[in-house]
Tab-separated table of C-alpha atoms in Angstrom:
chain	number	residue	atom	x	y	z
A	201	MET	CA	-6.405	-0.363	-14.601
A	202	GLN	CA	-10.128	-0.824	-14.912
A	203	ARG	CA	-12.680	0.427	-17.402
A	204	THR	CA	-16.101	1.527	-16.165
A	205	PRO	CA	-19.312	1.037	-18.205
A	206	ALA	CA	-19.187	4.791	-18.912
A	207	GLY	CA	-15.864	4.266	-20.668
A	208	GLU	CA	-13.701	5.861	-18.005
A	209	THR	CA	-10.299	4.312	-17.361
A	210	VAL	CA	-9.775	4.074	-13.605
A	211	ILE	CA	-6.162	4.061	-12.484
A	212	ILE	CA	-5.465	2.683	-9.015
A	213	PRO	CA	-2.762	4.880	-7.430
A	214	ARG	CA	0.559	3.260	-6.539
A	215	ASN	CA	0.104	3.074	-2.754
A	216	PHE	CA	-3.415	1.639	-2.890
A	217	LYS	CA	-2.328	-0.929	-5.465
A	218	LEU	CA	0.569	-2.003	-3.224
A	219	LEU	CA	-1.783	-2.212	-0.218
A	220	GLU	CA	-4.009	-4.550	-2.240
A	221	GLU	CA	-0.987	-6.648	-3.165
A	222	LEU	CA	0.029	-6.801	0.505
A	223	GLU	CA	-3.436	-7.825	1.666
A	224	LYS	CA	-3.639	-10.513	-0.995
A	225	SER	CA	-0.226	-11.942	-0.100
A	226	GLU	CA	-1.117	-11.954	3.614
A	227	LYS	CA	-4.101	-14.163	2.829
A	228	GLY	CA	-1.705	-16.622	1.185
A	229	LEU	CA	-0.916	-17.085	-2.482
A	230	GLY	CA	-2.117	-20.462	-3.725
A	231	ASP	CA	0.328	-23.260	-2.930
A	232	MET	CA	2.866	-20.830	-1.378
A	233	ALA	CA	5.453	-21.650	-4.064
A	234	ILE	CA	6.012	-17.909	-3.990
A	235	SER	CA	5.561	-15.493	-1.095
A	236	PHE	CA	6.293	-11.870	-0.295
A	237	GLY	CA	5.893	-9.310	2.476
A	238	LEU	CA	7.145	-5.879	3.525
A	239	VAL	CA	10.696	-5.668	4.889
A	240	ASP	CA	9.434	-3.132	7.449
A	241	SER	CA	5.768	-3.557	8.435
A	242	GLY	CA	5.528	0.211	9.016
A	243	ASP	CA	6.925	1.233	5.604
A	244	THR	CA	4.339	3.908	4.720
A	245	PHE	CA	5.372	3.958	1.065
A	246	LEU	CA	5.495	0.158	0.747
A	247	SER	CA	8.783	0.298	-1.185
A	248	ASP	CA	10.874	-2.621	0.016
A	249	TRP	CA	9.741	-6.223	0.052
A	250	ASN	CA	11.160	-9.626	0.866
A	251	GLY	CA	10.279	-12.261	-1.682
A	252	GLY	CA	10.567	-16.033	-1.511
A	253	ILE	CA	10.497	-18.693	-4.221
A	254	LEU	CA	10.428	-22.446	-3.681
A	255	GLY	CA	12.468	-24.150	-6.371
A	256	PRO	CA	10.236	-26.159	-8.728
A	257	ALA	CA	10.341	-29.956	-8.677
A	258	GLY	CA	12.087	-31.681	-11.576
A	259	THR	CA	14.796	-29.002	-11.813
A	260	HIS	CA	18.127	-28.377	-10.134
A	261	HIS	CA	16.275	-25.851	-7.968
A	262	ASP	CA	14.076	-28.524	-6.398
A	263	GLY	CA	13.915	-28.278	-2.601
A	264	ARG	CA	15.656	-24.930	-2.413
A	265	PHE	CA	14.128	-21.775	-0.948
A	266	TYR	CA	15.361	-18.623	-2.632
A	267	GLN	CA	15.209	-15.234	-0.933
A	268	LEU	CA	14.852	-12.103	-3.020
A	269	HIS	CA	14.655	-8.372	-2.452
A	270	VAL	CA	12.003	-6.434	-4.359
A	271	HIS	CA	12.017	-2.648	-4.626
A	272	CYS	CA	9.014	-0.679	-5.894
A	273	SER	CA	10.077	2.796	-6.982
A	274	GLU	CA	7.923	5.931	-7.009
A	275	GLN	CA	7.080	5.205	-10.658
A	276	TYR	CA	5.656	1.759	-9.831
A	277	PRO	CA	3.432	0.327	-11.328
A	278	ALA	CA	4.169	2.343	-14.474
A	279	VAL	CA	7.502	0.509	-14.366
A	280	PRO	CA	8.163	-2.983	-12.954
A	281	PRO	CA	9.819	-3.443	-9.556
A	282	GLN	CA	13.586	-3.941	-9.326
A	283	VAL	CA	14.361	-7.463	-8.159
A	284	LYS	CA	17.576	-8.896	-6.765
A	285	PHE	CA	18.291	-12.399	-5.557
A	286	VAL	CA	19.665	-12.530	-2.006
A	287	SER	CA	20.296	-16.296	-2.246
A	288	LYS	CA	22.972	-17.239	-4.728
A	289	ILE	CA	21.595	-18.737	-7.941
A	290	ASN	CA	22.767	-19.497	-11.437
A	291	MET	CA	20.135	-18.432	-13.983
A	292	ASN	CA	20.430	-16.729	-17.337
A	293	CYS	CA	18.100	-13.859	-16.359
A	294	VAL	CA	20.134	-13.109	-13.214
A	295	ASP	CA	23.366	-11.089	-13.117
A	296	SER	CA	25.950	-13.544	-11.845
A	297	LYS	CA	27.851	-10.902	-9.846
A	298	THR	CA	25.037	-8.918	-8.204
A	299	GLY	CA	21.998	-11.218	-8.281
A	300	THR	CA	19.952	-8.543	-10.064
A	301	VAL	CA	17.189	-9.890	-12.301
A	302	LYS	CA	17.760	-8.541	-15.813
A	303	LYS	CA	14.685	-6.690	-17.050
A	304	GLU	CA	15.163	-7.604	-20.717
A	305	LYS	CA	15.539	-11.311	-19.901
A	306	LEU	CA	12.438	-11.839	-17.756
A	307	PRO	CA	9.119	-12.145	-19.658
A	308	ALA	CA	7.042	-10.489	-16.889
A	309	MET	CA	9.379	-7.479	-16.819
A	310	ARG	CA	9.711	-7.256	-20.590
A	311	ASN	CA	5.950	-7.394	-21.080
A	312	TRP	CA	5.110	-5.411	-17.952
A	313	ASN	CA	1.796	-3.559	-17.637
A	314	ARG	CA	0.295	-1.805	-14.629
A	315	ASN	CA	-2.242	-4.549	-13.935
A	316	MET	CA	0.629	-6.855	-13.031
A	317	GLY	CA	2.313	-6.970	-9.639
A	318	ILE	CA	5.015	-8.502	-7.461
A	319	GLU	CA	3.164	-11.827	-7.595
A	320	GLN	CA	3.458	-12.055	-11.408
A	321	ILE	CA	7.141	-11.131	-11.291
A	322	LEU	CA	7.968	-13.885	-8.777
A	323	GLN	CA	5.840	-16.387	-10.709
A	324	SER	CA	7.632	-15.467	-13.923
A	325	ILE	CA	11.029	-16.005	-12.246
A	326	ARG	CA	9.848	-19.393	-10.998
A	327	MET	CA	8.673	-20.307	-14.512
A	328	GLU	CA	12.119	-19.383	-15.821
A	329	MET	CA	13.643	-21.866	-13.380
A	330	CYS	CA	11.780	-24.549	-15.360
A	331	SER	CA	12.897	-23.345	-18.786
A	332	ASP	CA	15.214	-25.490	-20.910
A	333	GLN	CA	18.073	-23.018	-20.444
A	334	ASN	CA	17.782	-22.983	-16.661
A	335	ARG	CA	16.434	-26.241	-15.306
A	336	ARG	CA	19.706	-28.184	-15.613
A	337	LEU	CA	22.142	-25.337	-14.879
A	338	ARG	CA	24.751	-26.174	-12.271
A	339	GLN	CA	23.867	-24.419	-9.008
A	340	PRO	CA	26.115	-22.997	-6.290
A	341	ALA	CA	26.075	-24.647	-2.873
A	342	GLU	CA	22.868	-24.046	-0.950
A	343	GLY	CA	22.728	-21.218	1.595
A	344	LEU	CA	25.183	-18.849	-0.134
A	345	THR	CA	24.212	-15.217	-0.704
A	346	PHE	CA	25.161	-12.577	-3.288
B	294	MET	CA	-10.972	11.749	-17.563
B	295	SER	CA	-13.881	13.536	-19.254
B	296	ASN	CA	-15.891	10.409	-18.445
B	297	LEU	CA	-15.563	10.988	-14.699
B	298	PRO	CA	-18.996	10.335	-13.140
B	299	ARG	CA	-21.028	13.454	-12.517
B	300	ARG	CA	-21.394	12.563	-8.855
B	301	ILE	CA	-17.605	12.717	-8.391
B	302	VAL	CA	-17.350	15.986	-10.328
B	303	LYS	CA	-20.052	17.502	-8.091
B	304	GLU	CA	-18.484	16.293	-4.874
B	305	THR	CA	-15.090	17.608	-5.902
B	306	GLN	CA	-16.488	21.032	-6.852
B	307	ARG	CA	-18.230	21.334	-3.517
B	308	LEU	CA	-15.164	20.218	-1.544
B	309	VAL	CA	-13.155	22.989	-3.185
B	310	ALA	CA	-15.884	25.675	-3.086
B	311	GLU	CA	-17.104	24.999	0.464
B	312	PRO	CA	-14.251	23.343	2.302
B	313	VAL	CA	-14.904	21.786	5.699
B	314	ALA	CA	-13.169	23.575	8.586
B	315	GLY	CA	-9.810	21.989	9.271
B	316	ILE	CA	-9.944	19.677	6.237
B	317	SER	CA	-8.626	20.064	2.710
B	318	ALA	CA	-8.989	17.609	-0.150
B	319	THR	CA	-7.378	18.277	-3.524
B	320	PRO	CA	-7.608	15.931	-6.508
B	321	TYR	CA	-4.401	15.103	-8.350
B	322	GLN	CA	-4.493	16.559	-11.861
B	323	ASP	CA	-3.371	13.295	-13.460
B	324	ASN	CA	-5.935	11.184	-11.581
B	325	LEU	CA	-9.161	12.898	-10.584
B	326	ARG	CA	-10.230	9.943	-8.415
B	327	TYR	CA	-7.149	10.373	-6.234
B	328	PHE	CA	-7.019	13.110	-3.567
B	329	ALA	CA	-4.353	14.609	-1.356
B	330	VAL	CA	-6.030	15.211	1.994
B	331	ALA	CA	-4.908	17.188	5.026
B	332	ILE	CA	-6.748	17.081	8.351
B	333	GLU	CA	-5.927	19.384	11.247
B	334	GLY	CA	-5.761	17.707	14.633
B	335	PRO	CA	-8.899	18.688	16.603
B	336	GLN	CA	-8.698	21.023	19.593
B	337	ASP	CA	-8.420	19.372	23.008
B	338	SER	CA	-7.079	16.199	21.441
B	339	PRO	CA	-3.452	14.996	21.568
B	340	TYR	CA	-3.364	15.713	17.818
B	341	GLU	CA	-4.013	19.450	18.301
B	342	LYS	CA	-1.700	21.720	16.273
B	343	GLY	CA	-0.741	18.799	14.024
B	344	VAL	CA	-1.609	18.574	10.346
B	345	PHE	CA	-2.084	15.013	9.116
B	346	GLN	CA	-1.623	14.080	5.474
B	347	LEU	CA	-3.838	11.359	4.049
B	348	GLU	CA	-4.584	9.942	0.614
B	349	LEU	CA	-8.027	9.055	-0.681
B	350	PHE	CA	-9.049	7.084	-3.755
B	351	LEU	CA	-12.482	6.566	-5.272
B	352	PRO	CA	-12.533	3.027	-6.741
B	353	ALA	CA	-14.301	2.220	-10.006
B	354	ASP	CA	-17.464	1.111	-8.182
B	355	TYR	CA	-17.726	4.271	-6.028
B	356	PRO	CA	-20.271	5.251	-4.665
B	357	MET	CA	-21.513	1.661	-4.446
B	358	ALA	CA	-18.227	0.879	-2.686
B	359	PRO	CA	-16.604	3.182	-0.091
B	360	PRO	CA	-13.595	5.381	-0.808
B	361	LYS	CA	-10.186	4.031	0.213
B	362	VAL	CA	-8.448	6.307	2.720
B	363	ARG	CA	-5.162	6.082	4.556
B	364	PHE	CA	-2.958	8.233	6.778
B	365	LEU	CA	0.441	9.083	5.293
B	366	THR	CA	1.566	10.956	8.403
B	367	LYS	CA	2.548	8.637	11.253
B	368	ILE	CA	-0.035	8.810	14.043
B	369	TYR	CA	-0.426	7.132	17.434
B	370	HIS	CA	-4.072	6.113	17.487
B	371	PRO	CA	-5.766	2.796	18.403
B	372	ASN	CA	-7.841	2.747	15.216
B	373	VAL	CA	-4.982	3.429	12.808
B	374	ASP	CA	-2.351	0.811	12.035
B	375	LYS	CA	1.327	1.184	11.215
B	376	LEU	CA	0.569	1.555	7.509
B	377	GLY	CA	-1.990	4.301	8.168
B	378	ARG	CA	-5.003	2.096	7.484
B	379	ILE	CA	-8.098	3.213	9.369
B	380	CYS	CA	-10.626	1.103	11.246
B	381	LEU	CA	-13.887	2.950	10.733
B	382	ASP	CA	-17.251	1.244	10.181
B	383	ILE	CA	-18.408	3.560	7.384
B	384	LEU	CA	-15.296	2.645	5.380
B	385	LYS	CA	-16.383	-0.989	5.589
B	386	ASP	CA	-19.749	-2.635	6.299
B	387	LYS	CA	-21.547	0.581	7.311
B	388	TRP	CA	-20.811	2.316	4.015
B	389	SER	CA	-23.821	3.691	2.171
B	390	PRO	CA	-23.863	5.417	-1.225
B	391	ALA	CA	-25.648	8.292	0.526
B	392	LEU	CA	-22.378	9.092	2.296
B	393	GLN	CA	-19.768	11.262	0.609
B	394	ILE	CA	-16.068	12.113	0.642
B	395	ARG	CA	-17.006	14.994	2.942
B	396	THR	CA	-18.760	12.758	5.486
B	397	VAL	CA	-15.869	10.279	5.442
B	398	LEU	CA	-13.318	12.992	6.187
B	399	LEU	CA	-15.504	14.454	8.943
B	400	SER	CA	-15.767	10.981	10.500
B	401	ILE	CA	-11.992	10.602	10.433
B	402	GLN	CA	-11.628	14.005	12.086
B	403	ALA	CA	-14.152	12.901	14.731
B	404	LEU	CA	-12.189	9.686	15.258
B	405	LEU	CA	-9.183	11.832	16.182
B	406	SER	CA	-11.281	13.508	18.898
B	407	ALA	CA	-12.741	10.226	20.107
B	408	PRO	CA	-10.425	7.211	19.731
B	409	ASN	CA	-12.166	3.896	20.172
B	410	PRO	CA	-9.756	1.438	21.872
B	411	ASP	CA	-12.511	-1.197	22.102
B	412	ASP	CA	-12.462	-1.655	18.327
B	413	PRO	CA	-8.729	-1.481	17.719
B	414	LEU	CA	-6.687	-1.904	14.585
B	415	ASP	CA	-3.393	-1.621	16.440
B	416	ASN	CA	-3.614	-3.842	19.518
B	417	ASN	CA	-0.470	-2.531	21.186
B	418	VAL	CA	-1.702	1.035	21.029
B	419	ALA	CA	-5.183	0.017	22.210
B	420	GLU	CA	-3.733	-1.840	25.215
B	421	VAL	CA	-1.877	1.249	26.355
B	422	TRP	CA	-4.972	3.348	25.713
B	423	LYS	CA	-7.131	1.132	27.908
B	424	ASN	CA	-4.646	0.491	30.705
B	425	ASN	CA	-2.905	3.829	30.970
B	426	GLU	CA	-4.703	6.602	29.166
B	427	GLN	CA	-2.312	9.303	30.410
B	428	GLU	CA	0.624	7.460	28.877
B	429	ALA	CA	-1.296	6.930	25.619
B	430	LEU	CA	-2.164	10.623	25.357
B	431	LYS	CA	1.472	11.507	26.035
B	432	ARG	CA	2.689	9.185	23.266
B	433	ALA	CA	0.055	10.516	20.866
B	434	ARG	CA	1.250	14.084	21.556
B	435	GLU	CA	4.865	13.037	21.004
B	436	PHE	CA	3.978	11.469	17.651
B	437	THR	CA	2.070	14.629	16.697
B	438	GLU	CA	5.112	16.773	17.544
B	439	SER	CA	7.517	14.449	15.735
B	440	PHE	CA	5.572	13.793	12.553
B	441	ALA	CA	2.641	16.188	12.134
B	442	MET	CA	4.014	19.626	12.925
B	443	LYS	CA	5.858	22.117	10.736
B	444	GLY	CA	9.494	21.232	10.604
B	445	SER	CA	8.846	17.615	11.523
B	446	LYS	CA	9.256	14.838	9.014
């Protein structure tokens, strides 16, 4: 969402916002601690994404690479994407049976607004890995999937 | 929405009142900078008889910046990639505020009549186009039949 000098609120439509997110991620996001790309490079509606998070140093996640699946519904970005861990993980914002990230437990989903994107969601999950509740949680063996 | 720039209001009125042959552009009621576009495949092109759906968005800095346009219908064309993004100079460095939505859509229609495999966005398609034009035209017609005709997806 952007406001012009004339006071008009400009809303970027879903598909063009997702294209921008794709182009930004293809250029590389900072230190590559998080990454994401389309599952199918010809997905016209840009709905399904693979996400990756490198576990932060100084936590039990250090050195691990977590794979996630991100789904952007038709209502995106009015609503946040649905996110599910593919790699097995033990975290208090993640359903221990399905790997689904719980909306009410993740700050970026709880405080979602349409200027945010997949990048902020993955960053928020990575931040949670560093939180007091999560950093020392016992983790399943590496390489397992939900 | 009442603060929509006059230039955009004018362009929209004219697009509706004097539509270009073979092209329609309709703004979405909940976002007047966002248009549903349909372009008919030009005669004597492999896209003939197809109707191609596109989407167009006028960013906040339009007309200083070009509109964003993309094919939603799958199309086999050397200047359109798998996500429907279009390689066209006036959508990039050759944009001028003197151009309009109308001129952009006419240029896209012209691009369907005259693909430019020397400035490709999809390299695989461009290779076929340059090395075996008959095969490329055949594939383009197949895509048109599969995705851009009534009854196709």
